[in-house]
Amino acid sequence: MAVIRSLLPDACLFAVDIDRCAVGLYLVSDGNRSIVPRGEEASFIDHIMELCRRWRIDVVIPTVDTELLPMAHARLRFEDLGVAIVAGPAAALSTCLDKWQLASAVESTVPCPITHLIDLQFDAAHFPSYPAVAKPRQGSGSRGVQIIDRPEQLAVVPKDSSFIVQEFLPGEELSVDVYVDGTGQPLGAVPRTRWKVDSGVAVAGRTVRDEEAMKLALDTVAAVGLTGPANVQCRRDRDGRLALLEVNPRFPGSLPLTIAAGFDIPALALREAQGIHIEPLGAFREIAVVRHWEDVIIPTTAIPQTVELGASKTRGWSP
């Protein structure tokens, strides 16, 4: 939603989602919306490509984790249509979307909490630091994350290599929104605190100028070769030093705060995708945000219906 609001009214925008109740669909003009398959479904890419042809799209901006790798793997197919994809390289995305791969890839470059893979060889009694945090290797929004106070609590965590356990970091958490252009040049980094979090999403916070957080974030994305938009999450250990938690290789959920602070990442991404020269961020404002529900009233005629797309039936919009 923040991406759409950033780019309106200067760009002609189209929106797609798997959910007919997604608010972003109703921020664009009638006829510029469609319901699509999930990113992990085999038909997802073909469906998006067909919409690009129909709508004469020149830039696609994926904003959901499950869409990133399919889009990156299909980048050349889209380029053949004259469509640019705003997403990092597939190898970097794969690393960032797997918390075990990420920790293994950057532990010699940036500070990281002690991290072990929970597999058949893992011995909870020998993990060196409790309390600890068990979390799925893949996933977002704090789903599946558990605080572990004692080794025996790990007995219920699957030992199939789908989870990791990390040292618990008790200090302040910071999120850093970054953008790196296609040549690997960082264009800016804006740290922000997370005053209040609901289901893994910050609902209140403020931007802060923290050089340590900015360096950690930029060193991390450089180490994995990530370009484009990203959000780097870190937290202070018992000695007050920042350590990496994870990387979200996409636009963050709290993007409006970063935009309001002066770092309009969606606008940068669109201009770069269109071949327009973009400048690095000079400075940003230290400001705060609180968030609330906002109603969007729509006519019932805008509710998605089943339509024909090409030769196959799919979900779309009726006039």
Tab-separated table of C-alpha atoms in Angstrom:
chain	number	residue	atom	x	y	z
A	1	MET	CA	0.000	0.000	0.000
A	2	ALA	CA	2.832	2.399	0.865
A	3	VAL	CA	4.475	1.705	-2.506
A	4	ILE	CA	1.277	2.609	-4.351
A	5	ARG	CA	0.773	5.783	-2.338
A	6	SER	CA	4.372	6.821	-2.920
A	7	LEU	CA	4.071	6.521	-6.700
A	8	LEU	CA	0.621	8.056	-7.138
A	9	PRO	CA	-0.336	10.236	-8.930
A	10	ASP	CA	2.858	10.530	-11.005
A	11	ALA	CA	2.782	6.961	-12.362
A	12	CYS	CA	0.040	4.945	-14.002
A	13	LEU	CA	-0.301	2.076	-11.544
A	14	PHE	CA	-1.853	-1.377	-11.630
A	15	ALA	CA	-2.277	-3.630	-8.600
A	16	VAL	CA	-2.614	-7.383	-8.159
A	17	ASP	CA	-3.145	-9.524	-5.077
A	18	ILE	CA	-4.301	-12.996	-4.059
A	19	ASP	CA	-6.926	-11.486	-1.731
A	20	ARG	CA	-9.936	-9.552	-2.969
A	21	CYS	CA	-9.956	-7.681	0.366
A	22	ALA	CA	-6.411	-6.318	-0.022
A	23	VAL	CA	-6.640	-2.541	0.374
A	24	GLY	CA	-3.947	-1.832	-2.215
A	25	LEU	CA	-6.235	-3.103	-4.969
A	26	TYR	CA	-8.649	-0.272	-4.282
A	27	LEU	CA	-6.052	2.496	-4.411
A	28	VAL	CA	-5.688	2.209	-8.194
A	29	SER	CA	-8.191	3.014	-10.927
A	30	ASP	CA	-11.024	0.709	-11.926
A	31	GLY	CA	-9.792	-1.734	-14.554
A	32	ASN	CA	-6.228	-1.570	-13.207
A	33	ARG	CA	-6.632	-4.461	-10.764
A	34	SER	CA	-6.567	-8.236	-10.845
A	35	ILE	CA	-6.606	-11.218	-8.522
A	36	VAL	CA	-3.629	-13.516	-9.190
A	37	PRO	CA	-2.409	-16.951	-8.062
A	38	ARG	CA	-0.087	-17.248	-5.085
A	39	GLY	CA	3.569	-16.626	-5.784
A	40	GLU	CA	4.469	-20.260	-5.127
A	41	GLU	CA	1.926	-21.585	-7.653
A	42	ALA	CA	3.257	-22.787	-11.028
A	43	SER	CA	0.867	-20.506	-12.935
A	44	PHE	CA	1.943	-17.311	-11.140
A	45	ILE	CA	4.617	-16.123	-13.585
A	46	ASP	CA	2.597	-16.887	-16.729
A	47	HIS	CA	-0.342	-15.035	-15.212
A	48	ILE	CA	1.734	-11.950	-14.406
A	49	MET	CA	3.313	-11.989	-17.868
A	50	GLU	CA	-0.098	-12.112	-19.509
A	51	LEU	CA	-1.224	-9.118	-17.451
A	52	CYS	CA	1.945	-7.262	-18.471
A	53	ARG	CA	1.066	-7.829	-22.113
A	54	ARG	CA	-2.548	-6.803	-21.622
A	55	TRP	CA	-1.769	-3.685	-19.603
A	56	ARG	CA	1.478	-2.791	-21.425
A	57	ILE	CA	3.414	-2.785	-18.167
A	58	ASP	CA	7.058	-1.659	-18.161
A	59	VAL	CA	7.967	-2.183	-14.469
A	60	VAL	CA	6.837	-4.871	-12.002
A	61	ILE	CA	7.406	-4.331	-8.274
A	62	PRO	CA	6.929	-7.513	-6.193
A	63	THR	CA	6.307	-6.803	-2.504
A	64	VAL	CA	5.716	-10.275	-1.003
A	65	ASP	CA	8.414	-12.792	-0.055
A	66	THR	CA	6.862	-15.676	-2.001
A	67	GLU	CA	6.878	-13.619	-5.214
A	68	LEU	CA	10.526	-12.579	-5.101
A	69	LEU	CA	12.349	-15.727	-6.231
A	70	PRO	CA	9.865	-16.651	-8.994
A	71	MET	CA	10.164	-13.110	-10.353
A	72	ALA	CA	13.957	-13.096	-10.141
A	73	HIS	CA	14.243	-16.482	-11.872
A	74	ALA	CA	11.948	-15.232	-14.650
A	75	ARG	CA	13.751	-11.896	-15.045
A	76	LEU	CA	15.023	-12.608	-18.580
A	77	ARG	CA	11.547	-13.663	-19.734
A	78	PHE	CA	10.161	-10.359	-18.498
A	79	GLU	CA	13.002	-8.407	-20.072
A	80	ASP	CA	12.123	-10.002	-23.414
A	81	LEU	CA	8.723	-8.304	-22.986
A	82	GLY	CA	10.393	-4.990	-22.153
A	83	VAL	CA	9.467	-5.337	-18.473
A	84	ALA	CA	11.913	-4.526	-15.641
A	85	ILE	CA	11.651	-6.386	-12.322
A	86	VAL	CA	12.418	-4.540	-9.072
A	87	ALA	CA	14.061	-7.360	-7.119
A	88	GLY	CA	17.581	-8.415	-6.253
A	89	PRO	CA	19.566	-11.269	-7.840
A	90	ALA	CA	18.069	-14.726	-7.278
A	91	ALA	CA	21.116	-16.027	-5.373
A	92	ALA	CA	21.058	-13.098	-2.931
A	93	LEU	CA	17.306	-13.395	-2.451
A	94	SER	CA	17.624	-17.109	-1.723
A	95	THR	CA	20.256	-16.408	0.938
A	96	CYS	CA	18.238	-13.659	2.618
A	97	LEU	CA	15.009	-15.665	2.657
A	98	ASP	CA	16.717	-18.512	4.552
A	99	LYS	CA	17.840	-17.398	8.016
A	100	TRP	CA	20.327	-20.274	8.343
A	101	GLN	CA	21.929	-19.537	4.977
A	102	LEU	CA	22.058	-15.846	5.841
A	103	ALA	CA	23.778	-16.374	9.196
A	104	SER	CA	26.276	-18.759	7.601
A	105	ALA	CA	27.001	-16.331	4.751
A	106	VAL	CA	27.664	-13.191	6.805
A	107	GLU	CA	28.946	-14.377	10.197
A	108	SER	CA	32.534	-13.501	9.249
A	109	THR	CA	31.509	-10.050	7.966
A	110	VAL	CA	29.031	-8.620	10.480
A	111	PRO	CA	28.220	-9.392	14.146
A	112	CYS	CA	25.647	-12.183	14.446
A	113	PRO	CA	24.031	-13.948	17.400
A	114	ILE	CA	25.148	-17.528	18.072
A	115	THR	CA	23.080	-19.582	15.620
A	116	HIS	CA	22.610	-23.363	15.335
A	117	LEU	CA	20.561	-25.445	12.931
A	118	ILE	CA	18.043	-27.705	14.677
A	119	ASP	CA	18.617	-31.064	12.996
A	120	LEU	CA	19.091	-34.637	14.177
A	121	GLN	CA	22.632	-33.834	15.346
A	122	PHE	CA	21.562	-30.800	17.386
A	123	ASP	CA	21.969	-31.175	21.165
A	124	ALA	CA	19.977	-28.585	23.111
A	125	ALA	CA	22.014	-29.230	26.242
A	126	HIS	CA	25.143	-27.973	24.502
A	127	PHE	CA	23.686	-24.762	23.081
A	128	PRO	CA	25.823	-22.166	24.893
A	129	SER	CA	23.282	-19.454	25.702
A	130	TYR	CA	19.822	-19.417	27.277
A	131	PRO	CA	17.334	-17.841	26.986
A	132	ALA	CA	17.357	-18.455	23.237
A	133	VAL	CA	15.047	-17.906	20.281
A	134	ALA	CA	13.791	-20.714	18.021
A	135	LYS	CA	12.460	-19.596	14.646
A	136	PRO	CA	11.646	-21.091	11.233
A	137	ARG	CA	14.416	-20.787	8.646
A	138	GLN	CA	11.875	-19.242	6.301
A	139	GLY	CA	8.940	-17.016	7.118
A	140	SER	CA	8.076	-13.499	8.233
A	141	GLY	CA	5.934	-11.597	10.695
A	142	SER	CA	7.306	-13.488	13.746
A	143	ARG	CA	5.235	-16.544	12.814
A	144	GLY	CA	6.534	-19.640	14.580
A	145	VAL	CA	9.044	-17.742	16.726
A	146	GLN	CA	9.427	-19.074	20.286
A	147	ILE	CA	11.394	-17.843	23.295
A	148	ILE	CA	13.264	-20.798	24.822
A	149	ASP	CA	14.181	-20.471	28.503
A	150	ARG	CA	15.408	-24.033	29.095
A	151	PRO	CA	16.958	-26.726	26.851
A	152	GLU	CA	14.051	-29.135	27.361
A	153	GLN	CA	11.660	-26.669	25.725
A	154	LEU	CA	13.397	-27.353	22.409
A	155	ALA	CA	12.108	-30.941	22.510
A	156	VAL	CA	8.899	-29.860	20.766
A	157	VAL	CA	10.733	-28.041	17.943
A	158	PRO	CA	11.062	-30.194	14.780
A	159	LYS	CA	14.569	-31.570	14.165
A	160	ASP	CA	14.111	-31.627	10.398
A	161	SER	CA	16.379	-28.624	9.667
A	162	SER	CA	13.386	-26.315	9.232
A	163	PHE	CA	14.199	-24.346	12.410
A	164	ILE	CA	17.203	-22.534	13.827
A	165	VAL	CA	17.945	-21.515	17.395
A	166	GLN	CA	19.700	-18.245	18.142
A	167	GLU	CA	21.176	-16.510	21.135
A	168	PHE	CA	18.601	-14.141	22.628
A	169	LEU	CA	19.617	-10.496	22.298
A	170	PRO	CA	17.991	-8.461	25.087
A	171	GLY	CA	18.691	-4.930	23.865
A	172	GLU	CA	17.049	-2.365	21.600
A	173	GLU	CA	15.875	-3.538	18.177
A	174	LEU	CA	16.496	-1.445	15.075
A	175	SER	CA	15.293	-1.870	11.508
A	176	VAL	CA	17.312	-0.292	8.710
A	177	ASP	CA	15.696	0.426	5.346
A	178	VAL	CA	18.259	0.446	2.542
A	179	TYR	CA	18.428	0.752	-1.220
A	180	VAL	CA	21.324	-0.456	-3.366
A	181	ASP	CA	21.355	0.284	-7.089
A	182	GLY	CA	21.990	-2.309	-9.774
A	183	THR	CA	25.733	-1.622	-9.807
A	184	GLY	CA	26.013	-2.389	-6.081
A	185	GLN	CA	26.235	1.259	-5.021
A	186	PRO	CA	24.343	1.908	-1.758
A	187	LEU	CA	22.074	4.943	-2.088
A	188	GLY	CA	21.039	5.269	1.529
A	189	ALA	CA	20.206	3.640	4.838
A	190	VAL	CA	17.607	4.851	7.332
A	191	PRO	CA	17.500	3.169	10.776
A	192	ARG	CA	14.328	3.241	12.820
A	193	THR	CA	13.277	1.964	16.209
A	194	ARG	CA	10.276	-0.278	16.728
A	195	TRP	CA	8.394	1.184	19.698
A	196	LYS	CA	5.428	-1.157	19.332
A	197	VAL	CA	5.097	-4.350	17.291
A	198	ASP	CA	1.898	-6.233	16.417
A	199	SER	CA	2.209	-9.662	14.723
A	200	GLY	CA	5.766	-8.859	13.690
A	201	VAL	CA	4.856	-5.491	12.118
A	202	ALA	CA	5.915	-2.200	13.704
A	203	VAL	CA	2.880	-0.015	14.458
A	204	ALA	CA	4.843	2.773	16.157
A	205	GLY	CA	8.442	3.908	15.900
A	206	ARG	CA	10.860	6.646	14.920
A	207	THR	CA	13.800	7.177	12.618
A	208	VAL	CA	17.198	7.593	14.279
A	209	ARG	CA	20.644	8.428	12.983
A	210	ASP	CA	22.659	5.430	14.175
A	211	GLU	CA	25.948	5.017	12.322
A	212	GLU	CA	26.553	1.534	13.743
A	213	ALA	CA	23.187	0.301	12.430
A	214	MET	CA	23.734	1.914	9.031
A	215	LYS	CA	27.145	0.286	8.642
A	216	LEU	CA	25.882	-3.140	9.742
A	217	ALA	CA	22.995	-2.972	7.272
A	218	LEU	CA	25.089	-1.888	4.304
A	219	ASP	CA	27.863	-4.386	5.104
A	220	THR	CA	25.246	-7.158	5.281
A	221	VAL	CA	23.605	-6.500	1.922
A	222	ALA	CA	27.022	-6.076	0.304
A	223	ALA	CA	28.179	-9.426	1.728
A	224	VAL	CA	25.284	-11.305	0.109
A	225	GLY	CA	25.270	-9.270	-3.124
A	226	LEU	CA	21.762	-7.927	-2.623
A	227	THR	CA	20.551	-4.987	-4.711
A	228	GLY	CA	17.273	-3.089	-4.719
A	229	PRO	CA	15.141	-2.412	-1.642
A	230	ALA	CA	15.777	-4.239	1.631
A	231	ASN	CA	15.111	-4.077	5.336
A	232	VAL	CA	17.838	-5.215	7.737
A	233	GLN	CA	16.794	-6.051	11.292
A	234	CYS	CA	19.316	-5.972	14.144
A	235	ARG	CA	19.351	-5.913	17.921
A	236	ARG	CA	21.755	-5.006	20.709
A	237	ASP	CA	23.390	-7.746	22.774
A	238	ARG	CA	24.067	-7.645	26.512
A	239	ASP	CA	27.034	-5.337	25.922
A	240	GLY	CA	25.048	-2.906	23.793
A	241	ARG	CA	26.564	-3.965	20.461
A	242	LEU	CA	24.330	-4.484	17.451
A	243	ALA	CA	24.057	-7.921	15.842
A	244	LEU	CA	22.163	-9.014	12.731
A	245	LEU	CA	18.782	-10.713	13.109
A	246	GLU	CA	17.517	-11.047	9.527
A	247	VAL	CA	17.165	-9.401	6.136
A	248	ASN	CA	13.878	-8.804	4.337
A	249	PRO	CA	14.924	-8.355	0.674
A	250	ARG	CA	11.912	-6.240	-0.255
A	251	PHE	CA	10.047	-3.095	0.721
A	252	PRO	CA	9.417	-3.040	4.494
A	253	GLY	CA	6.051	-2.907	6.224
A	254	SER	CA	6.867	0.433	7.897
A	255	LEU	CA	7.880	2.121	4.645
A	256	PRO	CA	5.701	5.266	5.138
A	257	LEU	CA	7.953	6.414	7.993
A	258	THR	CA	11.087	6.057	5.872
A	259	ILE	CA	9.459	7.902	2.974
A	260	ALA	CA	8.311	10.714	5.255
A	261	ALA	CA	11.854	10.972	6.619
A	262	GLY	CA	13.071	11.834	3.110
A	263	PHE	CA	14.123	8.477	1.663
A	264	ASP	CA	11.471	7.624	-0.942
A	265	ILE	CA	12.654	4.131	-1.863
A	266	PRO	CA	9.759	3.258	-4.220
A	267	ALA	CA	10.387	6.407	-6.252
A	268	LEU	CA	14.098	5.571	-6.467
A	269	ALA	CA	13.327	2.003	-7.536
A	270	LEU	CA	10.917	3.101	-10.255
A	271	ARG	CA	13.296	5.699	-11.661
A	272	GLU	CA	16.178	3.241	-11.763
A	273	ALA	CA	13.992	0.615	-13.454
A	274	GLN	CA	13.101	3.215	-16.081
A	275	GLY	CA	16.774	3.995	-16.701
A	276	ILE	CA	16.674	7.398	-14.981
A	277	HIS	CA	19.755	8.505	-13.025
A	278	ILE	CA	19.229	8.509	-9.240
A	279	GLU	CA	21.266	10.240	-6.539
A	280	PRO	CA	22.316	8.895	-3.123
A	281	LEU	CA	20.434	10.036	-0.035
A	282	GLY	CA	21.983	13.173	1.460
A	283	ALA	CA	20.232	13.276	4.827
A	284	PHE	CA	16.991	12.177	6.436
A	285	ARG	CA	14.745	13.578	9.140
A	286	GLU	CA	14.382	12.070	12.581
A	287	ILE	CA	10.620	11.740	12.979
A	288	ALA	CA	8.141	9.347	14.593
A	289	VAL	CA	5.020	7.493	13.474
A	290	VAL	CA	1.969	5.856	15.007
A	291	ARG	CA	-0.376	3.829	12.824
A	292	HIS	CA	-4.124	3.270	12.750
A	293	TRP	CA	-6.817	1.558	10.729
A	294	GLU	CA	-8.152	3.442	7.727
A	295	ASP	CA	-11.380	2.529	5.937
A	296	VAL	CA	-11.627	2.379	2.151
A	297	ILE	CA	-15.243	2.359	0.922
A	298	ILE	CA	-15.799	0.621	-2.430
A	299	PRO	CA	-18.828	-0.090	-4.621
A	300	THR	CA	-19.977	-3.699	-4.745
A	301	THR	CA	-19.355	-3.680	-8.497
A	302	ALA	CA	-15.602	-3.541	-7.732
A	303	ILE	CA	-15.627	-6.951	-6.028
A	304	PRO	CA	-13.545	-9.523	-7.977
A	305	GLN	CA	-15.330	-12.008	-10.219
A	306	THR	CA	-14.151	-14.874	-12.429
A	307	VAL	CA	-13.199	-13.794	-15.958
A	308	GLU	CA	-11.359	-15.200	-18.956
A	309	LEU	CA	-7.641	-14.385	-19.293
A	310	GLY	CA	-6.191	-15.522	-22.604
A	311	ALA	CA	-7.219	-19.134	-23.206
A	312	SER	CA	-7.607	-20.049	-19.522
A	313	LYS	CA	-10.078	-19.123	-16.828
A	314	THR	CA	-8.746	-17.106	-13.930
A	315	ARG	CA	-9.838	-14.631	-11.316
A	316	GLY	CA	-10.096	-10.993	-12.274
A	317	TRP	CA	-12.419	-8.020	-12.316
A	318	SER	CA	-15.819	-7.611	-13.897
A	319	PRO	CA	-16.780	-4.229	-15.305
